């Protein structure tokens, strides 16, 4: 028996079949998009409520006079004019914050790298030592600051007591304008546990054959550190630098607690407006501390919003500059790099 040839399909049937397949693909794509949107909904809602909305509101309030008790009143650029030209406290606050960025942040990164490098060379008890160096990072900032104020108390603190027993006159630490920021830097170096762990993971991941090859070529420990270790972990150094700068721009808890304790112990009064000017003698008046005083002590919410917008722009610009210039010193491992 001869086989019966299938009936030829008309162009209209082929077109209809293609349209049904395309419609089915579109429905499947929309289902996938709805699933992705549903899974991302918690993050989208959180981002909108806790970041986007406050940012837009702060930008709007920065052009208004607002004290929480009366409706916002539009004042244009007056808040920014006062911020850039008339507020005498902004200059010292900015200089103190730049001190943190230029001195405290590099010291913390160097110390965290040194501790991590030391742990990679430990023969025994590396888990115990890693835990010991990480534990300070778990201490709440306020509690850690109070503890350091007690330890560095110039009259009764254990540190100055031990220094006195060996014939060294200890400084005034938090009660001295020259030593208050170094004291806060010591506090920051004590709590480098998170950065230390990141450096430790990066150092462990450095290829061993690179060190062996450099050692066979006669490179000493400094040459291996400079030309092998640091280039290999340069992305981690960039990460620690960016995070450190952002945290320095937002530095508040430790400075506020230390300045209030120092002002109370020294019996220093606030200024005529009732402001704590960062005791002792304005050395701990950082930009976020001044912003807090304007917003939550004197309820100048419009002016505080202008300060917050400026802080956001500066943090964004500094981060962009750091990342934009990474090609000069950050080395990425991978194909074609």
mmCIF file of C-alpha atoms in Angstrom:
data_model
loop_
_atom_site.group_PDB
_atom_site.id
_atom_site.type_symbol
_atom_site.label_atom_id
_atom_site.label_comp_id
_atom_site.label_asym_id
_atom_site.label_seq_id
_atom_site.Cartn_x
_atom_site.Cartn_y
_atom_site.Cartn_z
ATOM 1 C CA UNK A 1 0.000 0.000 0.000
ATOM 2 C CA UNK A 2 1.290 3.449 -0.841
ATOM 3 C CA UNK A 3 1.745 5.996 1.999
ATOM 4 C CA UNK A 4 -0.653 8.929 2.082
ATOM 5 C CA UNK A 5 1.195 12.269 1.862
ATOM 6 C CA UNK A 6 0.238 14.765 4.606
ATOM 7 C CA UNK A 7 -1.867 17.657 3.498
ATOM 8 C CA UNK A 8 0.092 20.804 2.759
ATOM 9 C CA UNK A 9 -0.336 23.568 5.327
ATOM 10 C CA UNK A 10 -1.659 26.858 4.128
ATOM 11 C CA UNK A 11 0.283 30.095 4.824
ATOM 12 C CA UNK A 12 -2.506 31.219 7.147
ATOM 13 C CA UNK A 13 -2.090 28.074 9.298
ATOM 14 C CA UNK A 14 1.693 28.580 9.516
ATOM 15 C CA UNK A 15 1.225 32.226 10.504
ATOM 16 C CA UNK A 16 -1.349 31.352 13.169
ATOM 17 C CA UNK A 17 0.937 28.638 14.588
ATOM 18 C CA UNK A 18 3.831 31.104 14.806
ATOM 19 C CA UNK A 19 1.615 33.677 16.508
ATOM 20 C CA UNK A 20 0.489 31.103 19.101
ATOM 21 C CA UNK A 21 4.091 30.143 19.820
ATOM 22 C CA UNK A 22 5.099 33.800 20.146
ATOM 23 C CA UNK A 23 2.156 34.471 22.484
ATOM 24 C CA UNK A 24 3.129 31.443 24.616
ATOM 25 C CA UNK A 25 6.734 32.696 24.832
ATOM 26 C CA UNK A 26 5.518 36.159 25.849
ATOM 27 C CA UNK A 27 3.311 34.681 28.573
ATOM 28 C CA UNK A 28 6.206 32.572 29.869
ATOM 29 C CA UNK A 29 8.471 35.635 29.865
ATOM 30 C CA UNK A 30 5.904 37.665 31.792
ATOM 31 C CA UNK A 31 5.552 34.847 34.341
ATOM 32 C CA UNK A 32 9.300 34.850 34.837
ATOM 33 C CA UNK A 33 9.334 38.629 35.221
ATOM 34 C CA UNK A 34 6.500 38.511 37.774
ATOM 35 C CA UNK A 35 8.369 35.831 39.724
ATOM 36 C CA UNK A 36 11.560 37.920 39.731
ATOM 37 C CA UNK A 37 9.596 41.013 40.806
ATOM 38 C CA UNK A 38 7.905 39.029 43.586
ATOM 39 C CA UNK A 39 11.246 37.735 44.870
ATOM 40 C CA UNK A 40 12.769 41.224 44.720
ATOM 41 C CA UNK A 41 9.743 42.920 46.291
ATOM 42 C CA UNK A 42 11.126 42.886 49.882
ATOM 43 C CA UNK A 43 14.350 44.573 48.755
ATOM 44 C CA UNK A 44 12.526 47.063 46.513
ATOM 45 C CA UNK A 45 10.142 48.013 49.321
ATOM 46 C CA UNK A 46 12.973 48.345 51.832
ATOM 47 C CA UNK A 47 15.088 50.410 49.434
ATOM 48 C CA UNK A 48 12.172 52.699 48.618
ATOM 49 C CA UNK A 49 11.043 53.197 52.229
ATOM 50 C CA UNK A 50 14.399 53.404 54.007
ATOM 51 C CA UNK A 51 16.662 54.981 51.356
ATOM 52 C CA UNK A 52 14.957 56.516 48.322
ATOM 53 C CA UNK A 53 12.140 58.274 50.186
ATOM 54 C CA UNK A 54 14.371 59.720 52.959
ATOM 55 C CA UNK A 55 16.901 60.864 50.349
ATOM 56 C CA UNK A 56 14.311 62.659 48.244
ATOM 57 C CA UNK A 57 12.679 64.144 51.352
ATOM 58 C CA UNK A 58 16.031 65.383 52.678
ATOM 59 C CA UNK A 59 16.814 66.993 49.333
ATOM 60 C CA UNK A 60 13.444 68.776 49.415
ATOM 61 C CA UNK A 61 13.746 69.864 53.050
ATOM 62 C CA UNK A 62 17.222 71.271 52.397
ATOM 63 C CA UNK A 63 15.511 74.130 50.567
ATOM 64 C CA UNK A 64 13.093 74.762 53.413
ATOM 65 C CA UNK A 65 13.044 76.051 56.967
ATOM 66 C CA UNK A 66 11.619 73.174 58.994
ATOM 67 C CA UNK A 67 11.575 72.663 62.767
ATOM 68 C CA UNK A 68 9.193 69.664 63.111
ATOM 69 C CA UNK A 69 6.527 71.867 64.739
ATOM 70 C CA UNK A 70 5.415 73.947 61.749
ATOM 71 C CA UNK A 71 5.036 73.092 58.062
ATOM 72 C CA UNK A 72 8.153 73.442 55.880
ATOM 73 C CA UNK A 73 8.663 76.980 54.593
ATOM 74 C CA UNK A 74 10.536 77.435 51.309
ATOM 75 C CA UNK A 75 13.743 79.458 51.721
ATOM 76 C CA UNK A 76 15.576 78.532 48.528
ATOM 77 C CA UNK A 77 19.373 78.347 48.827
ATOM 78 C CA UNK A 78 19.645 80.100 52.192
ATOM 79 C CA UNK A 79 20.517 76.867 54.024
ATOM 80 C CA UNK A 80 23.361 76.211 51.589
ATOM 81 C CA UNK A 81 24.519 79.823 51.768
ATOM 82 C CA UNK A 82 24.754 79.567 55.552
ATOM 83 C CA UNK A 83 26.461 76.174 55.266
ATOM 84 C CA UNK A 84 29.180 77.326 52.874
ATOM 85 C CA UNK A 85 29.805 80.839 54.104
ATOM 86 C CA UNK A 86 28.378 81.730 57.504
ATOM 87 C CA UNK A 87 28.508 78.722 59.840
ATOM 88 C CA UNK A 88 31.780 79.078 61.722
ATOM 89 C CA UNK A 89 31.634 75.504 63.001
ATOM 90 C CA UNK A 90 31.635 73.830 59.585
ATOM 91 C CA UNK A 91 35.324 74.561 58.947
ATOM 92 C CA UNK A 92 36.639 72.890 62.144
ATOM 93 C CA UNK A 93 34.229 69.978 61.664
ATOM 94 C CA UNK A 94 35.449 69.405 58.107
ATOM 95 C CA UNK A 95 39.106 69.610 59.175
ATOM 96 C CA UNK A 96 38.550 67.076 61.944
ATOM 97 C CA UNK A 97 36.795 64.737 59.507
ATOM 98 C CA UNK A 98 39.622 65.095 56.976
ATOM 99 C CA UNK A 99 42.049 64.201 59.772
ATOM 100 C CA UNK A 100 40.201 60.922 60.200
ATOM 101 C CA UNK A 101 40.291 60.202 56.473
ATOM 102 C CA UNK A 102 43.951 61.105 56.054
ATOM 103 C CA UNK A 103 45.412 59.538 59.209
ATOM 104 C CA UNK A 104 43.014 57.234 61.050
ATOM 105 C CA UNK A 105 41.761 55.290 58.011
ATOM 106 C CA UNK A 106 45.257 54.467 56.608
ATOM 107 C CA UNK A 107 46.500 53.447 60.064
ATOM 108 C CA UNK A 108 43.536 51.135 60.561
ATOM 109 C CA UNK A 109 44.086 49.514 57.145
ATOM 110 C CA UNK A 110 47.821 49.067 57.757
ATOM 111 C CA UNK A 111 47.219 47.611 61.218
ATOM 112 C CA UNK A 112 44.526 45.221 59.951
ATOM 113 C CA UNK A 113 46.816 44.072 57.144
ATOM 114 C CA UNK A 114 49.708 43.599 59.582
ATOM 115 C CA UNK A 115 47.616 41.483 61.949
ATOM 116 C CA UNK A 116 46.278 39.383 59.066
ATOM 117 C CA UNK A 117 49.792 38.891 57.657
ATOM 118 C CA UNK A 118 51.014 37.843 61.093
ATOM 119 C CA UNK A 119 48.209 35.295 61.416
ATOM 120 C CA UNK A 120 49.084 33.714 58.066
ATOM 121 C CA UNK A 121 52.561 32.981 59.441
ATOM 122 C CA UNK A 122 51.349 31.523 62.737
ATOM 123 C CA UNK A 123 52.255 27.892 63.287
ATOM 124 C CA UNK A 124 49.860 27.004 66.092
ATOM 125 C CA UNK A 125 46.634 28.311 67.539
ATOM 126 C CA UNK A 126 45.657 30.361 64.494
ATOM 127 C CA UNK A 127 41.969 29.843 65.303
ATOM 128 C CA UNK A 128 42.425 31.152 68.835
ATOM 129 C CA UNK A 129 44.418 34.190 67.713
ATOM 130 C CA UNK A 130 41.924 34.937 64.937
ATOM 131 C CA UNK A 131 39.105 34.881 67.473
ATOM 132 C CA UNK A 132 41.007 37.105 69.901
ATOM 133 C CA UNK A 133 41.694 39.756 67.258
ATOM 134 C CA UNK A 134 38.136 39.595 65.929
ATOM 135 C CA UNK A 135 36.281 39.840 69.267
ATOM 136 C CA UNK A 136 36.707 43.658 69.643
ATOM 137 C CA UNK A 137 34.669 44.136 66.465
ATOM 138 C CA UNK A 138 31.670 42.650 68.287
ATOM 139 C CA UNK A 139 31.735 45.264 71.048
ATOM 140 C CA UNK A 140 29.055 47.981 70.707
ATOM 141 C CA UNK A 141 30.657 51.334 69.770
ATOM 142 C CA UNK A 142 29.272 53.154 72.819
ATOM 143 C CA UNK A 143 30.435 50.476 75.262
ATOM 144 C CA UNK A 144 33.856 50.291 73.604
ATOM 145 C CA UNK A 145 34.263 54.067 73.819
ATOM 146 C CA UNK A 146 33.310 54.148 77.500
ATOM 147 C CA UNK A 147 35.803 51.358 78.143
ATOM 148 C CA UNK A 148 38.594 53.229 76.387
ATOM 149 C CA UNK A 149 37.766 56.432 78.247
ATOM 150 C CA UNK A 150 38.188 54.492 81.488
ATOM 151 C CA UNK A 151 41.434 52.829 80.383
ATOM 152 C CA UNK A 152 42.904 56.134 79.172
ATOM 153 C CA UNK A 153 41.717 58.243 82.087
ATOM 154 C CA UNK A 154 44.673 60.561 82.759
ATOM 155 C CA UNK A 155 44.272 60.430 86.556
ATOM 156 C CA UNK A 156 43.055 56.936 87.430
ATOM 157 C CA UNK A 157 43.302 54.938 84.201
ATOM 158 C CA UNK A 158 45.379 51.740 84.112
ATOM 159 C CA UNK A 159 47.404 52.909 81.087
ATOM 160 C CA UNK A 160 48.746 56.075 82.694
ATOM 161 C CA UNK A 161 49.223 54.221 85.974
ATOM 162 C CA UNK A 162 51.492 51.673 84.282
ATOM 163 C CA UNK A 163 53.332 54.399 82.400
ATOM 164 C CA UNK A 164 53.904 56.260 85.655
ATOM 165 C CA UNK A 165 55.464 53.173 87.237
ATOM 166 C CA UNK A 166 58.156 53.111 84.537
ATOM 167 C CA UNK A 167 58.812 56.830 84.794
ATOM 168 C CA UNK A 168 56.740 58.024 81.825
ATOM 169 C CA UNK A 169 54.188 60.793 82.272
ATOM 170 C CA UNK A 170 51.135 59.739 80.320
ATOM 171 C CA UNK A 171 49.218 62.231 78.177
ATOM 172 C CA UNK A 172 45.716 63.487 78.897
ATOM 173 C CA UNK A 173 44.299 61.340 76.073
ATOM 174 C CA UNK A 174 40.614 62.210 75.538
ATOM 175 C CA UNK A 175 40.951 65.319 77.732
ATOM 176 C CA UNK A 176 43.653 66.842 75.517
ATOM 177 C CA UNK A 177 43.002 68.621 72.194
ATOM 178 C CA UNK A 178 46.251 67.167 70.828
ATOM 179 C CA UNK A 179 45.527 63.587 71.913
ATOM 180 C CA UNK A 180 41.742 63.247 71.552
ATOM 181 C CA UNK A 181 41.790 62.260 67.862
ATOM 182 C CA UNK A 182 44.800 59.907 68.294
ATOM 183 C CA UNK A 183 42.876 58.301 71.174
ATOM 184 C CA UNK A 184 39.900 57.746 68.880
ATOM 185 C CA UNK A 185 42.315 56.341 66.295
ATOM 186 C CA UNK A 186 43.586 53.817 68.861
ATOM 187 C CA UNK A 187 39.978 52.863 69.527
ATOM 188 C CA UNK A 188 39.422 52.341 65.801
ATOM 189 C CA UNK A 189 42.593 50.250 65.456
ATOM 190 C CA UNK A 190 41.433 48.092 68.360
ATOM 191 C CA UNK A 191 38.223 47.219 66.504
ATOM 192 C CA UNK A 192 39.634 46.200 63.098
ATOM 193 C CA UNK A 193 38.335 42.630 63.334
ATOM 194 C CA UNK A 194 36.135 42.748 60.224
ATOM 195 C CA UNK A 195 38.824 44.269 58.013
ATOM 196 C CA UNK A 196 41.393 41.857 59.424
ATOM 197 C CA UNK A 197 39.288 38.843 58.442
ATOM 198 C CA UNK A 198 38.872 40.170 54.898
ATOM 199 C CA UNK A 199 42.619 40.690 54.576
ATOM 200 C CA UNK A 200 43.264 37.244 56.049
ATOM 201 C CA UNK A 201 41.039 35.581 53.449
ATOM 202 C CA UNK A 202 42.768 37.538 50.674
ATOM 203 C CA UNK A 203 46.269 36.666 51.909
ATOM 204 C CA UNK A 204 45.432 32.975 52.133
ATOM 205 C CA UNK A 205 44.204 33.137 48.527
ATOM 206 C CA UNK A 206 47.481 34.552 47.147
ATOM 207 C CA UNK A 207 48.977 31.860 44.828
ATOM 208 C CA UNK A 208 51.860 30.158 46.583
ATOM 209 C CA UNK A 209 53.766 29.541 43.339
ATOM 210 C CA UNK A 210 54.181 33.296 42.862
ATOM 211 C CA UNK A 211 56.028 33.562 46.178
ATOM 212 C CA UNK A 212 58.129 30.500 45.348
ATOM 213 C CA UNK A 213 59.065 31.889 41.942
ATOM 214 C CA UNK A 214 59.999 35.261 43.410
ATOM 215 C CA UNK A 215 62.062 33.579 46.127
ATOM 216 C CA UNK A 216 63.933 31.514 43.527
ATOM 217 C CA UNK A 217 64.722 34.746 41.689
ATOM 218 C CA UNK A 218 66.344 36.099 44.849
ATOM 219 C CA UNK A 219 63.544 38.377 46.048
ATOM 220 C CA UNK A 220 63.582 39.127 49.760
ATOM 221 C CA UNK A 221 60.553 39.433 52.029
ATOM 222 C CA UNK A 222 60.074 43.120 51.234
ATOM 223 C CA UNK A 223 60.262 42.547 47.476
ATOM 224 C CA UNK A 224 57.795 39.656 47.715
ATOM 225 C CA UNK A 225 55.473 41.799 49.811
ATOM 226 C CA UNK A 226 55.663 44.731 47.403
ATOM 227 C CA UNK A 227 55.550 42.946 44.066
ATOM 228 C CA UNK A 228 53.557 39.790 44.863
ATOM 229 C CA UNK A 229 51.387 40.121 47.966
ATOM 230 C CA UNK A 230 50.157 43.724 47.658
ATOM 231 C CA UNK A 231 49.265 43.525 43.914
ATOM 232 C CA UNK A 232 47.430 40.244 44.524
ATOM 233 C CA UNK A 233 45.248 41.706 47.297
ATOM 234 C CA UNK A 234 44.910 45.202 45.799
ATOM 235 C CA UNK A 235 41.134 44.767 45.160
ATOM 236 C CA UNK A 236 40.694 44.027 48.874
ATOM 237 C CA UNK A 237 42.778 47.083 49.762
ATOM 238 C CA UNK A 238 40.496 49.182 47.555
ATOM 239 C CA UNK A 239 37.432 47.742 49.280
ATOM 240 C CA UNK A 240 38.860 48.471 52.738
ATOM 241 C CA UNK A 241 39.799 52.004 51.668
ATOM 242 C CA UNK A 242 36.357 52.834 50.260
ATOM 243 C CA UNK A 243 34.544 51.415 53.285
ATOM 244 C CA UNK A 244 36.954 53.181 55.650
ATOM 245 C CA UNK A 245 36.466 56.560 53.980
ATOM 246 C CA UNK A 246 32.680 56.201 54.024
ATOM 247 C CA UNK A 247 32.733 55.223 57.703
ATOM 248 C CA UNK A 248 35.009 58.195 58.485
ATOM 249 C CA UNK A 249 32.554 60.536 56.765
ATOM 250 C CA UNK A 250 29.804 59.086 58.977
ATOM 251 C CA UNK A 251 31.884 58.940 62.188
ATOM 252 C CA UNK A 252 29.572 59.771 65.066
ATOM 253 C CA UNK A 253 29.056 57.336 67.972
ATOM 254 C CA UNK A 254 32.572 57.233 69.382
ATOM 255 C CA UNK A 255 33.206 60.957 68.924
ATOM 256 C CA UNK A 256 29.900 61.969 70.491
ATOM 257 C CA UNK A 257 30.320 59.737 73.554
ATOM 258 C CA UNK A 258 33.974 60.678 74.080
ATOM 259 C CA UNK A 259 33.319 64.412 73.704
ATOM 260 C CA UNK A 260 30.429 64.371 76.183
ATOM 261 C CA UNK A 261 32.464 62.443 78.754
ATOM 262 C CA UNK A 262 35.426 64.766 78.250
ATOM 263 C CA UNK A 263 33.214 67.840 78.570
ATOM 264 C CA UNK A 264 31.657 66.488 81.756
ATOM 265 C CA UNK A 265 34.947 65.491 83.375
ATOM 266 C CA UNK A 266 36.560 68.830 82.562
ATOM 267 C CA UNK A 267 33.491 70.817 83.574
ATOM 268 C CA UNK A 268 33.388 72.561 80.196
ATOM 269 C CA UNK A 269 30.216 74.426 79.452
ATOM 270 C CA UNK A 270 28.534 74.562 76.094
ATOM 271 C CA UNK A 271 28.462 77.702 74.024
ATOM 272 C CA UNK A 272 25.772 80.372 74.278
ATOM 273 C CA UNK A 273 23.475 78.338 72.042
ATOM 274 C CA UNK A 274 23.831 75.244 74.187
ATOM 275 C CA UNK A 275 25.994 73.345 71.714
ATOM 276 C CA UNK A 276 28.650 70.859 72.700
ATOM 277 C CA UNK A 277 31.483 72.042 70.474
ATOM 278 C CA UNK A 278 33.372 68.773 70.549
ATOM 279 C CA UNK A 279 35.294 68.828 73.805
ATOM 280 C CA UNK A 280 38.102 69.297 74.379
ATOM 281 C CA UNK A 281 38.343 72.607 72.505
ATOM 282 C CA UNK A 282 36.519 71.422 69.404
ATOM 283 C CA UNK A 283 38.961 68.601 68.631
ATOM 284 C CA UNK A 284 36.204 65.966 68.408
ATOM 285 C CA UNK A 285 33.628 68.052 66.573
ATOM 286 C CA UNK A 286 33.257 65.999 63.413
ATOM 287 C CA UNK A 287 30.864 66.805 60.585
ATOM 288 C CA UNK A 288 28.245 64.147 61.527
ATOM 289 C CA UNK A 289 28.318 65.361 65.158
ATOM 290 C CA UNK A 290 27.565 68.914 64.016
ATOM 291 C CA UNK A 291 24.812 67.598 61.736
ATOM 292 C CA UNK A 292 23.242 65.709 64.658
ATOM 293 C CA UNK A 293 23.305 68.786 66.872
ATOM 294 C CA UNK A 294 21.604 70.932 64.252
ATOM 295 C CA UNK A 295 18.929 68.362 63.473
ATOM 296 C CA UNK A 296 18.113 66.630 66.738
ATOM 297 C CA UNK A 297 19.113 69.128 69.409
ATOM 298 C CA UNK A 298 18.064 72.433 67.847
ATOM 299 C CA UNK A 299 15.565 70.967 65.356
ATOM 300 C CA UNK A 300 16.961 72.900 62.403
ATOM 301 C CA UNK A 301 15.825 70.102 60.134
ATOM 302 C CA UNK A 302 16.098 72.134 56.960
ATOM 303 C CA UNK A 303 19.702 73.110 57.639
ATOM 304 C CA UNK A 304 20.528 69.568 58.822
ATOM 305 C CA UNK A 305 19.048 68.219 55.591
ATOM 306 C CA UNK A 306 21.320 70.528 53.600
ATOM 307 C CA UNK A 307 24.293 69.209 55.585
ATOM 308 C CA UNK A 308 23.158 65.631 54.940
ATOM 309 C CA UNK A 309 22.803 66.244 51.195
ATOM 310 C CA UNK A 310 26.307 67.725 51.090
ATOM 311 C CA UNK A 311 27.653 64.710 52.994
ATOM 312 C CA UNK A 312 25.964 62.346 50.542
ATOM 313 C CA UNK A 313 27.379 64.177 47.524
ATOM 314 C CA UNK A 314 30.889 64.228 49.002
ATOM 315 C CA UNK A 315 30.766 60.509 49.854
ATOM 316 C CA UNK A 316 29.532 59.725 46.341
ATOM 317 C CA UNK A 317 32.235 61.879 44.740
ATOM 318 C CA UNK A 318 35.052 60.436 46.861
ATOM 319 C CA UNK A 319 33.923 56.882 46.115
ATOM 320 C CA UNK A 320 33.736 57.663 42.401
ATOM 321 C CA UNK A 321 37.242 59.161 42.380
ATOM 322 C CA UNK A 322 38.703 56.186 44.249
ATOM 323 C CA UNK A 323 37.092 53.629 41.955
ATOM 324 C CA UNK A 324 37.793 55.669 38.820
ATOM 325 C CA UNK A 325 41.541 55.614 39.493
ATOM 326 C CA UNK A 326 41.781 51.925 40.358
ATOM 327 C CA UNK A 327 43.396 50.977 37.038
ATOM 328 C CA UNK A 328 46.643 52.586 38.193
ATOM 329 C CA UNK A 329 47.210 50.325 41.181
ATOM 330 C CA UNK A 330 44.494 47.665 41.412
ATOM 331 C CA UNK A 331 45.359 44.402 39.643
ATOM 332 C CA UNK A 332 42.564 42.021 38.690
ATOM 333 C CA UNK A 333 43.236 38.353 38.051
ATOM 334 C CA UNK A 334 41.397 36.809 35.158
ATOM 335 C CA UNK A 335 41.422 36.353 31.375
ATOM 336 C CA UNK A 336 42.690 39.350 29.483
ATOM 337 C CA UNK A 337 43.726 41.330 32.568
#
